[in-house]
Short mmCIF file of C-alpha atoms and ligand atoms in Angstrom, two decimals:
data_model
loop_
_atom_site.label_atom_id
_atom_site.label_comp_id
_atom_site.label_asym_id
_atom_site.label_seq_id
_atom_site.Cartn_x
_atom_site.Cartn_y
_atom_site.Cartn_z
CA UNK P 1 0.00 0.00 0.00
CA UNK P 2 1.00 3.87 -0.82
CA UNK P 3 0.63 6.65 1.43
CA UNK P 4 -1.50 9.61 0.00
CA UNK P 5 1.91 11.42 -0.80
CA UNK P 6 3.42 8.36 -2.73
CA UNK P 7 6.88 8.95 -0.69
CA UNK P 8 6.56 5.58 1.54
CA UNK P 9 5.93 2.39 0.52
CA UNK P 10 4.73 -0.04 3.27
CA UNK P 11 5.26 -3.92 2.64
CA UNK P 12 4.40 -7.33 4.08
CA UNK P 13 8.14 -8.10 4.28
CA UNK P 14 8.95 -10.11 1.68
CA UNK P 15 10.90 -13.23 0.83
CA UNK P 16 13.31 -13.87 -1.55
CA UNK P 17 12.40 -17.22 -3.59
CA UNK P 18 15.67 -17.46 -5.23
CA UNK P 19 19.09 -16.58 -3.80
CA UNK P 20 22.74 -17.72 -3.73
CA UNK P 21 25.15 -16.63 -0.80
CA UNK P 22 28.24 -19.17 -1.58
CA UNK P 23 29.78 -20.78 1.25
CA UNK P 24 32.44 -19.10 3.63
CA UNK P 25 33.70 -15.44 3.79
CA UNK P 26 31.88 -14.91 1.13
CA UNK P 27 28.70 -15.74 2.35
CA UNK P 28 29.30 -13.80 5.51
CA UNK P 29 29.36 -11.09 3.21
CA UNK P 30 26.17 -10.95 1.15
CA UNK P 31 24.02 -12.92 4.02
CA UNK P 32 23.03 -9.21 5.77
CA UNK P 33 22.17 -7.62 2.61
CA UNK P 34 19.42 -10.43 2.76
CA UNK P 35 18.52 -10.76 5.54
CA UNK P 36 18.10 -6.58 6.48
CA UNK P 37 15.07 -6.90 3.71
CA UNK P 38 13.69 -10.96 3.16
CA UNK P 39 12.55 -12.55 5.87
CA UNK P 40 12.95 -16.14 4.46
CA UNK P 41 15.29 -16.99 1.12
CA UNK P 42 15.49 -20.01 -1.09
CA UNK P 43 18.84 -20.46 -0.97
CA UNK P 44 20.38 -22.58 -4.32
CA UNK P 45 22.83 -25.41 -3.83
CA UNK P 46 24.89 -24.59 -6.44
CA UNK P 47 28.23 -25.04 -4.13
CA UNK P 48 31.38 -26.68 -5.18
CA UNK P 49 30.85 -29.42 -4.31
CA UNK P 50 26.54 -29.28 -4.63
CA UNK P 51 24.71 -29.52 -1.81
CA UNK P 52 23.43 -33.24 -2.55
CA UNK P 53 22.10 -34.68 0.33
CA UNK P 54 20.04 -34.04 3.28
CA UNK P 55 23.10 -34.20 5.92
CA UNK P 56 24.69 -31.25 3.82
CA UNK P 57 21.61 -28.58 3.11
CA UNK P 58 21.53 -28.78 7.01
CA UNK P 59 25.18 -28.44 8.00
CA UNK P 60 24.68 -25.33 5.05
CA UNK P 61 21.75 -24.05 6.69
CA UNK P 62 23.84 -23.96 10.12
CA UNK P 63 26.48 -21.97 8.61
CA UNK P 64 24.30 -19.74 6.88
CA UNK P 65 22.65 -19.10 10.19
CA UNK P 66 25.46 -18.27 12.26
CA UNK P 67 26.59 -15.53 9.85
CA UNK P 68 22.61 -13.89 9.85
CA UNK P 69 23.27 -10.44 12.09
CA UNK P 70 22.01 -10.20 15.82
CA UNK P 71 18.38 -9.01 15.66
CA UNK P 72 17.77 -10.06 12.11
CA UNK P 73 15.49 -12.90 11.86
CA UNK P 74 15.74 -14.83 8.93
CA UNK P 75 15.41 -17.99 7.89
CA UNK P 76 17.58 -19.61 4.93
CA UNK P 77 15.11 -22.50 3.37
CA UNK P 78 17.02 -25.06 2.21
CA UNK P 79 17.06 -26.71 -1.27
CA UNK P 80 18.57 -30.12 -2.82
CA UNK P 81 20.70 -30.30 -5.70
CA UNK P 82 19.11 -32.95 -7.96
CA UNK P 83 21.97 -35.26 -9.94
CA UNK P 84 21.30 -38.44 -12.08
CA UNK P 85 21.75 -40.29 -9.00
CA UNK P 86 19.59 -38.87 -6.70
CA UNK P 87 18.09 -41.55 -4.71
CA UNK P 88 14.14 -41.39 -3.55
CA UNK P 89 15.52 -41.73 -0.40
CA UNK P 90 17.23 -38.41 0.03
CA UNK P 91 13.67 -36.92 -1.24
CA UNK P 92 12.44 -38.62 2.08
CA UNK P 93 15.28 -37.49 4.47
CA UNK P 94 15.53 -34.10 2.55
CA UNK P 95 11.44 -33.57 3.88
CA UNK P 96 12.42 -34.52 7.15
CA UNK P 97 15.44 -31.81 7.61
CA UNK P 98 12.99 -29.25 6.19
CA UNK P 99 14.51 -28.61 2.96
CA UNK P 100 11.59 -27.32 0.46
CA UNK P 101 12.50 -28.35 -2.65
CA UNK P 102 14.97 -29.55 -5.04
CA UNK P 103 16.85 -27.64 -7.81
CA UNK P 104 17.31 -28.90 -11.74
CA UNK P 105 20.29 -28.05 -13.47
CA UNK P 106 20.39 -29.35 -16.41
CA UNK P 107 24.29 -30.47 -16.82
CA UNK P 108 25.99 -27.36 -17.92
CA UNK P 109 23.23 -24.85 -18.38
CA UNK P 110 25.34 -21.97 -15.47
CA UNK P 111 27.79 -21.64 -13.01
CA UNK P 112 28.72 -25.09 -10.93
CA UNK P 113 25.77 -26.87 -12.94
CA UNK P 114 28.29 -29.97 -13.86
CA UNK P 115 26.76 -32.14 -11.82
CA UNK P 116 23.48 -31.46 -13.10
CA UNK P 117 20.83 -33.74 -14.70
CA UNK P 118 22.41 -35.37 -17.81
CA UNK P 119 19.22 -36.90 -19.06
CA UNK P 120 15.70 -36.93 -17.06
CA UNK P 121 14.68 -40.09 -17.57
CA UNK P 122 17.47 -40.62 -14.93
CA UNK P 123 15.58 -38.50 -12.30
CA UNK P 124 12.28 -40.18 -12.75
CA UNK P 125 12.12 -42.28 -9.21
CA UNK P 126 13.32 -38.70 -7.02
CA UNK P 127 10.90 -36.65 -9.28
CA UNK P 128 8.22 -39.13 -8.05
CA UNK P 129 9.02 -38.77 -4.56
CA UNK P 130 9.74 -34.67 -4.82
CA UNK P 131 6.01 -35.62 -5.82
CA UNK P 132 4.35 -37.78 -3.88
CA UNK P 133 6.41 -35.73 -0.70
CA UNK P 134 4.70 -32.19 -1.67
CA UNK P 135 8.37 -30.79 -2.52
CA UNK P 136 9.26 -28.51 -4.97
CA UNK P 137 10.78 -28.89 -8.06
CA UNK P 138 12.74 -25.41 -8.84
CA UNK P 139 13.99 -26.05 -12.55
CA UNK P 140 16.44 -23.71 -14.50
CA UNK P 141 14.99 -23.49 -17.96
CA UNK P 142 17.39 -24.11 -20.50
CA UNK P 143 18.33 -26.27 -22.79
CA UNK P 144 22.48 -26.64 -23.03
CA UNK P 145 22.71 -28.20 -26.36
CA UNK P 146 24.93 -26.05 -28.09
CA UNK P 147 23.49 -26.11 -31.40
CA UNK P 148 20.70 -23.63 -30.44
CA UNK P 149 21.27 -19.95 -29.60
CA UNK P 150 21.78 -18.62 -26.32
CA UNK P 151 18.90 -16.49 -26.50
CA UNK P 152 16.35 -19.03 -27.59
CA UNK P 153 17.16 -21.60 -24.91
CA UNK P 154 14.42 -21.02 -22.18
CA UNK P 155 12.17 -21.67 -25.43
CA UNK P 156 13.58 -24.81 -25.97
CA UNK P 157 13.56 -25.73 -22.96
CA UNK P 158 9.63 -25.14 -22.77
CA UNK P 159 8.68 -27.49 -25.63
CA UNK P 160 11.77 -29.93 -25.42
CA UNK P 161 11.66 -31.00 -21.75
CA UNK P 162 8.81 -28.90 -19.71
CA UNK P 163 6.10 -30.20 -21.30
CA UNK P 164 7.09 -33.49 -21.52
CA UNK P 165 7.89 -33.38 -18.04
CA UNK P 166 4.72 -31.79 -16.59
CA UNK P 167 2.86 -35.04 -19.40
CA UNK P 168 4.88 -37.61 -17.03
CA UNK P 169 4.38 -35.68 -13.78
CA UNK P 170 0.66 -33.49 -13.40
CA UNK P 171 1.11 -32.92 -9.79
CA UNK P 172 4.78 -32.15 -9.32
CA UNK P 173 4.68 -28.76 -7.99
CA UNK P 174 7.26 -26.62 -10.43
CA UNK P 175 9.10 -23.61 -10.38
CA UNK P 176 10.30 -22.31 -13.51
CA UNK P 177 13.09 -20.08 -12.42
CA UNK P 178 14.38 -16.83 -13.83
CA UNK P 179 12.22 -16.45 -16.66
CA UNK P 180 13.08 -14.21 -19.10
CA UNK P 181 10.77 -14.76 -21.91
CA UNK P 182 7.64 -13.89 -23.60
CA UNK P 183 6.89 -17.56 -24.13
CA UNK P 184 7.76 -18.47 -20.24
CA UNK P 185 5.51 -16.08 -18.93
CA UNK P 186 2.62 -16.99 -21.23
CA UNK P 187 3.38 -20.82 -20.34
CA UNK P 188 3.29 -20.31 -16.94
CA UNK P 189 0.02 -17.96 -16.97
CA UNK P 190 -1.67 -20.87 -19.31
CA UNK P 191 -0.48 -23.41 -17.11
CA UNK P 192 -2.23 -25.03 -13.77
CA UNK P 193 -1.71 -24.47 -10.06
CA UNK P 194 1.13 -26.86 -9.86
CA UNK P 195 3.44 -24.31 -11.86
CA UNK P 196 4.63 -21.08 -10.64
CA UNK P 197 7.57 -19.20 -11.51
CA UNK P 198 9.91 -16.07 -10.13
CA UNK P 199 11.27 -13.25 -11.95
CA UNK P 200 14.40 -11.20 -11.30
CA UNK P 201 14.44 -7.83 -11.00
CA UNK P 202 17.39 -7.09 -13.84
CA UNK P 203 14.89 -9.37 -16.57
CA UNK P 204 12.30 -6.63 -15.01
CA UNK P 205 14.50 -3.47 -15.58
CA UNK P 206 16.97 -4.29 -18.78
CA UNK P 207 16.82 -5.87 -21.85
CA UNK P 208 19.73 -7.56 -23.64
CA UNK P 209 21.38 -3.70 -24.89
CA UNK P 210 22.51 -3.03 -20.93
CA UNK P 211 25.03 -5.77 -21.69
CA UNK P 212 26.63 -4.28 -24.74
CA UNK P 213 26.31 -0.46 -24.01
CA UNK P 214 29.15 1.64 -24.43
CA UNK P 215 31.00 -1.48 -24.38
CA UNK P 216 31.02 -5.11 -22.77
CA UNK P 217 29.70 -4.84 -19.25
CA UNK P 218 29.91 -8.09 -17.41
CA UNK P 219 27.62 -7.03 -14.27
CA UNK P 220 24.88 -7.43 -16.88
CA UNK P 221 25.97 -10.71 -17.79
CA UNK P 222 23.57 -13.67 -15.82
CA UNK P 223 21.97 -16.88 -16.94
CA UNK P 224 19.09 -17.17 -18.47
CA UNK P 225 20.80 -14.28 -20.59
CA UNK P 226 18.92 -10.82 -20.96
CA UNK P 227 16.43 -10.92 -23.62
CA UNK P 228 15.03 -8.33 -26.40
CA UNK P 229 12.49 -5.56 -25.22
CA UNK P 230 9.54 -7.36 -26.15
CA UNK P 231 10.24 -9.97 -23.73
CA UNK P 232 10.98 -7.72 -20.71
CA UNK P 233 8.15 -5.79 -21.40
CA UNK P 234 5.83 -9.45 -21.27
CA UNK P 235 7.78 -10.11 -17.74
CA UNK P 236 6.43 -6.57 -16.41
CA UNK P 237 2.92 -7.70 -17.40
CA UNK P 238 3.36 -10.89 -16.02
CA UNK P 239 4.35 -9.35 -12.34
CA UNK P 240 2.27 -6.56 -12.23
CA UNK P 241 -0.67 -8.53 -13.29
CA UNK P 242 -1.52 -9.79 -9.82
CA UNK P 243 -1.53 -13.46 -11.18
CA UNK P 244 -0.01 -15.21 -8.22
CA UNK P 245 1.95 -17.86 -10.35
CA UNK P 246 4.53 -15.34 -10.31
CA UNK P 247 6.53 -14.09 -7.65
CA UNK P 248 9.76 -12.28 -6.69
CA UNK P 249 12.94 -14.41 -7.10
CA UNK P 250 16.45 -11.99 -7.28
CA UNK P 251 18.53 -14.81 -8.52
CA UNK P 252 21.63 -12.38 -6.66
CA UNK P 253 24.40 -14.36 -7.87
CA UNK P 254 27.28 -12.86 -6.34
CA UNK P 255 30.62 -13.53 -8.01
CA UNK P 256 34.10 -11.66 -7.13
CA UNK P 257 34.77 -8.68 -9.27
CA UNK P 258 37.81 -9.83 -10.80
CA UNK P 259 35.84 -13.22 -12.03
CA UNK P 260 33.26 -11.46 -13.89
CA UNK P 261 35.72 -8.70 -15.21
CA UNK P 262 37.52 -11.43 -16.89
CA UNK P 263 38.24 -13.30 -20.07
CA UNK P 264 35.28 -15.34 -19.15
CA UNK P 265 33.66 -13.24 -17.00
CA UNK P 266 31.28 -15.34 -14.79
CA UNK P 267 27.23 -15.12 -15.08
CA UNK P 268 25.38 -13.40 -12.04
CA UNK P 269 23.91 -10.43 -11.00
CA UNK P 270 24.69 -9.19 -7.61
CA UNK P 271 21.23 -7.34 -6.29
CA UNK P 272 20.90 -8.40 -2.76
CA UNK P 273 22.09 -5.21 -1.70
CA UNK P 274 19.04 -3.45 -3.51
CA UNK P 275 16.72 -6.10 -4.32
CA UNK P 276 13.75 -5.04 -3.38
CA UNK P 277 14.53 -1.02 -4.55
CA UNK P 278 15.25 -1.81 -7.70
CA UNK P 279 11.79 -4.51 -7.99
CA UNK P 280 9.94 -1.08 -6.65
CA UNK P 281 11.74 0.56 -9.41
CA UNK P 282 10.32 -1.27 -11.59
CA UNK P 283 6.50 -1.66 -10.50
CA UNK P 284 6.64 2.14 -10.25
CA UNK P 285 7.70 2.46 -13.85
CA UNK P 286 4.73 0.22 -14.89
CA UNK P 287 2.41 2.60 -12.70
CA UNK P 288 1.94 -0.35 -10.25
CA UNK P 289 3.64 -0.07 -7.27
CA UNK P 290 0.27 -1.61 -5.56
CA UNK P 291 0.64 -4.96 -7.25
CA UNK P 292 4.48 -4.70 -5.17
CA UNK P 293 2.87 -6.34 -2.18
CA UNK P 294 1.87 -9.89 -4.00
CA UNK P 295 4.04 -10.21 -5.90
CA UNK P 296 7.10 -9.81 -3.13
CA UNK P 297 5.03 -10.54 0.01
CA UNK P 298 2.43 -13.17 -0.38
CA UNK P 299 2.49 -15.26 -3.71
CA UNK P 300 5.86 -17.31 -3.10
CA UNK P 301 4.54 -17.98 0.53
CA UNK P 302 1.38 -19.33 -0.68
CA UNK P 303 3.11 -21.09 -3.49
CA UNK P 304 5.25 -23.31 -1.32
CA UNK P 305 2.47 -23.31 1.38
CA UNK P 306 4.22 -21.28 3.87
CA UNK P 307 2.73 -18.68 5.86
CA UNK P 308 2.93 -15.28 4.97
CA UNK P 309 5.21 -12.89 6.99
CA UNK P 310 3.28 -10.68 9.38
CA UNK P 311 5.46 -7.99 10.11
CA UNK P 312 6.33 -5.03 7.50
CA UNK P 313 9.27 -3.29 6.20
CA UNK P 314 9.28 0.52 4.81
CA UNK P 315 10.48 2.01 1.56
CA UNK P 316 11.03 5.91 1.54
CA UNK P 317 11.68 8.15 -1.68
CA UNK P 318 15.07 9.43 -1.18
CA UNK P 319 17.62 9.09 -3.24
CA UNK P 320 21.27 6.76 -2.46
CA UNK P 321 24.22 5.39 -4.21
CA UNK P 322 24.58 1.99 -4.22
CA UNK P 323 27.76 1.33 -3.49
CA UNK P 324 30.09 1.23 -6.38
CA UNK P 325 31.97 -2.23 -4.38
CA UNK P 326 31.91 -3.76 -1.30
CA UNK P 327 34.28 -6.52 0.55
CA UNK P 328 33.96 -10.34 -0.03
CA UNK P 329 35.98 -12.29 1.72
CA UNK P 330 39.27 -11.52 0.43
CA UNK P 331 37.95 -10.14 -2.93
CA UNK P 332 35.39 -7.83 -3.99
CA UNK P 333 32.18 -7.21 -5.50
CA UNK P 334 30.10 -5.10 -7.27
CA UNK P 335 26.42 -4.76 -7.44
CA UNK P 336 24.22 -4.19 -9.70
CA UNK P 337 24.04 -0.58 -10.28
CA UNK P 338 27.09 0.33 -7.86
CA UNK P 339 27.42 4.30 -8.29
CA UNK P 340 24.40 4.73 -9.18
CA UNK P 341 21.58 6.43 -7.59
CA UNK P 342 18.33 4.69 -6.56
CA UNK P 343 15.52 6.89 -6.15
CA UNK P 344 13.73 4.37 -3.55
CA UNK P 345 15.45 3.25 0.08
CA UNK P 346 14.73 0.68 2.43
CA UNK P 347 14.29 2.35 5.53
C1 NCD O 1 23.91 -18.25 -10.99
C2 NCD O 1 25.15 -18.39 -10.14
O1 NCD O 1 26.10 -17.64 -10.33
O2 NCD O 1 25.19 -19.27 -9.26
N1 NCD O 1 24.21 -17.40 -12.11
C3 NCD O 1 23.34 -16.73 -12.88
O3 NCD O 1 23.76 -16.12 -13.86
N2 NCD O 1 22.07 -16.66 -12.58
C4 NCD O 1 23.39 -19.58 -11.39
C5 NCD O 1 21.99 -19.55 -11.95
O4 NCD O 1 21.03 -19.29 -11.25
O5 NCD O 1 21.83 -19.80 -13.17
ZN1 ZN O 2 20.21 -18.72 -9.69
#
């Protein structure tokens, strides 16, 4: 909700259904930016080595934990790396340490994805117990043949392995991560209530020029890659429409500077530190800052069948630079938008 003036925004606090915070020093690093704003996260097992098994989302959820700041309270939610091998078992004990779903990479499709799902047919016994458990599947969309183009990947994916997939298994509950296409959204708005999906807010704000203006800029660079116009502008319809299929997923990625300013700069977009300014950003370029709240409050809750947050957080207008870099670990990073002013601010 908006007050009269239109200077503070009020929010059910929201949660973040898509994160990564690493392991380590690093993670110390980026965990507060989290956790000052989202008051639960999805956090991604793409560690090296993945996060495979029961016994190791909860040792990673303890050391997330301990690095959350005194007086924050937030609660990392733990998800399983799915491989070939992936016994029905671990679906069981994964359940039992609280972990809320498990993650598809297909082999190769982004960063630390080798381990990921070669073919699967090899998944089928865990995808029936993610199934018959309640879990959810959170899937990265793309196909990693290299034969088709980068940019029409997610679309492959959609017709090559989603559909099939949702044929085999109706009542898997889904998330199709990331999306970034005109196609996603409108398969995801078409499809039932077993399929939801989360948005990020750089597929909200750019389309694929903000990597190649002025010059290569690898903060722009993340997987699924920024798309043409047309598709962002389908993504803003799709999360200001109030449909609650889609909800608010950063995907903050965080990656040291000197990795993505590199040869082969890495893919990620580091936004925890203004994740849910920039998402306001956008909604209030689309005239619909009141469709905020659902979309970053309630929808992903409801989705995973968690209770929605009770208590609120604030967004003023008043304008900040995001810092242009900021310690991690022994490196640094650089956020999305780092000297550059924001005109919203979470209080
Ligand atoms: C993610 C990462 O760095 O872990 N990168 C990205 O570009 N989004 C992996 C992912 O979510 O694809
Ligand atoms: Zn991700």
């Amino acid at each position: 909700m908006t007050s009269s003036a239109q200077n503070t925004l009020v929010l059910t606090r929201p949660d973040d259904w898509h994160l990564h915070v690493r392991d380590g020093a690093a993670m110390a690093a980026v965990v507060p930016a989290t956790a000052r704003q989202f008051a639960r996260a999805i956090v991604m097992p793409n560690l090296r080595p993945p996060v495979m098994t029961a016994e190791q989302a909860s040792g990673y959820r303890d050391r997330i934990r301990a690095v959350v700041p005194a007086g924050a309270r937030f609660e990392p939610l733990m998800v399983l790396y799915l491989t070939d091998n992936t016994p029905a078992d671990e679906v069981v004990r994964a359940k039992a340490m609280g972990a809320v779903a498990f993650k598809l990479y297909p082999a190769g499709a982004t960063t630390n994805s080798d381990a990921g799902v070669t073919d699967l047919r090899k998944t089928y016994k865990a995808l029936e117990a993610i199934q018959r458990e309640g879990l959810v599947l959170c899937v990265h969309g793309e196909v990693t043949d290299g034969d088709v183009d980068v940019f029409d990947r997610e679309k492959a994916f959609i017709d090559d392995k989603l559909i099939p997939l949702r044929r085999d298994f109706p009542e898997l509950k889904i998330v199709f991560e990331h999306i970034t296409t005109q196609e996603a959204a409108q398969y995801v708005n078409e499809s039932d209530r077993f399929v939801g999906a989360t948005i990020t807010p750089q597929h909200l704000l750019y389309n694929r020029n903000a990597i190649f203006m002025g010059g290569v800029r690898p903060h722009y660079y993340c997987l699924p890659i920024l798309k043409r116009e047309v598709h962002r502008l389908a993504l803003v319809q799709a999360a200001i429409s109030g449909d609650a299929k889609f909800f608010l997923g950063t995907d903050s990625a965080p990656h040291a500077s000197q990795l993505k300013e590199n040869a082969s700069g890495c893919a990620g977009c580091y936004t925890a530190p203004c994740a849910i300014e920039l998402y306001a950003e956008a909604f209030e370029a689309a005239g619909a800052l009141d469709k905020l709240e659902g979309f970053a409050s309630f929808y992903g809750a409801d989705f995973y069948g968690l209770p929605r947050n009770t208590d609120q957080i604030t967004l003023v207008r008043e304008d900040w630079t995001v810092p242009e870099s900021l310690p991690f670990g022994e490196a640094e990073i650089k956020p999305l938008r780092g000297g550059e002013v924001l005109h919203w601010r979470l209080r």
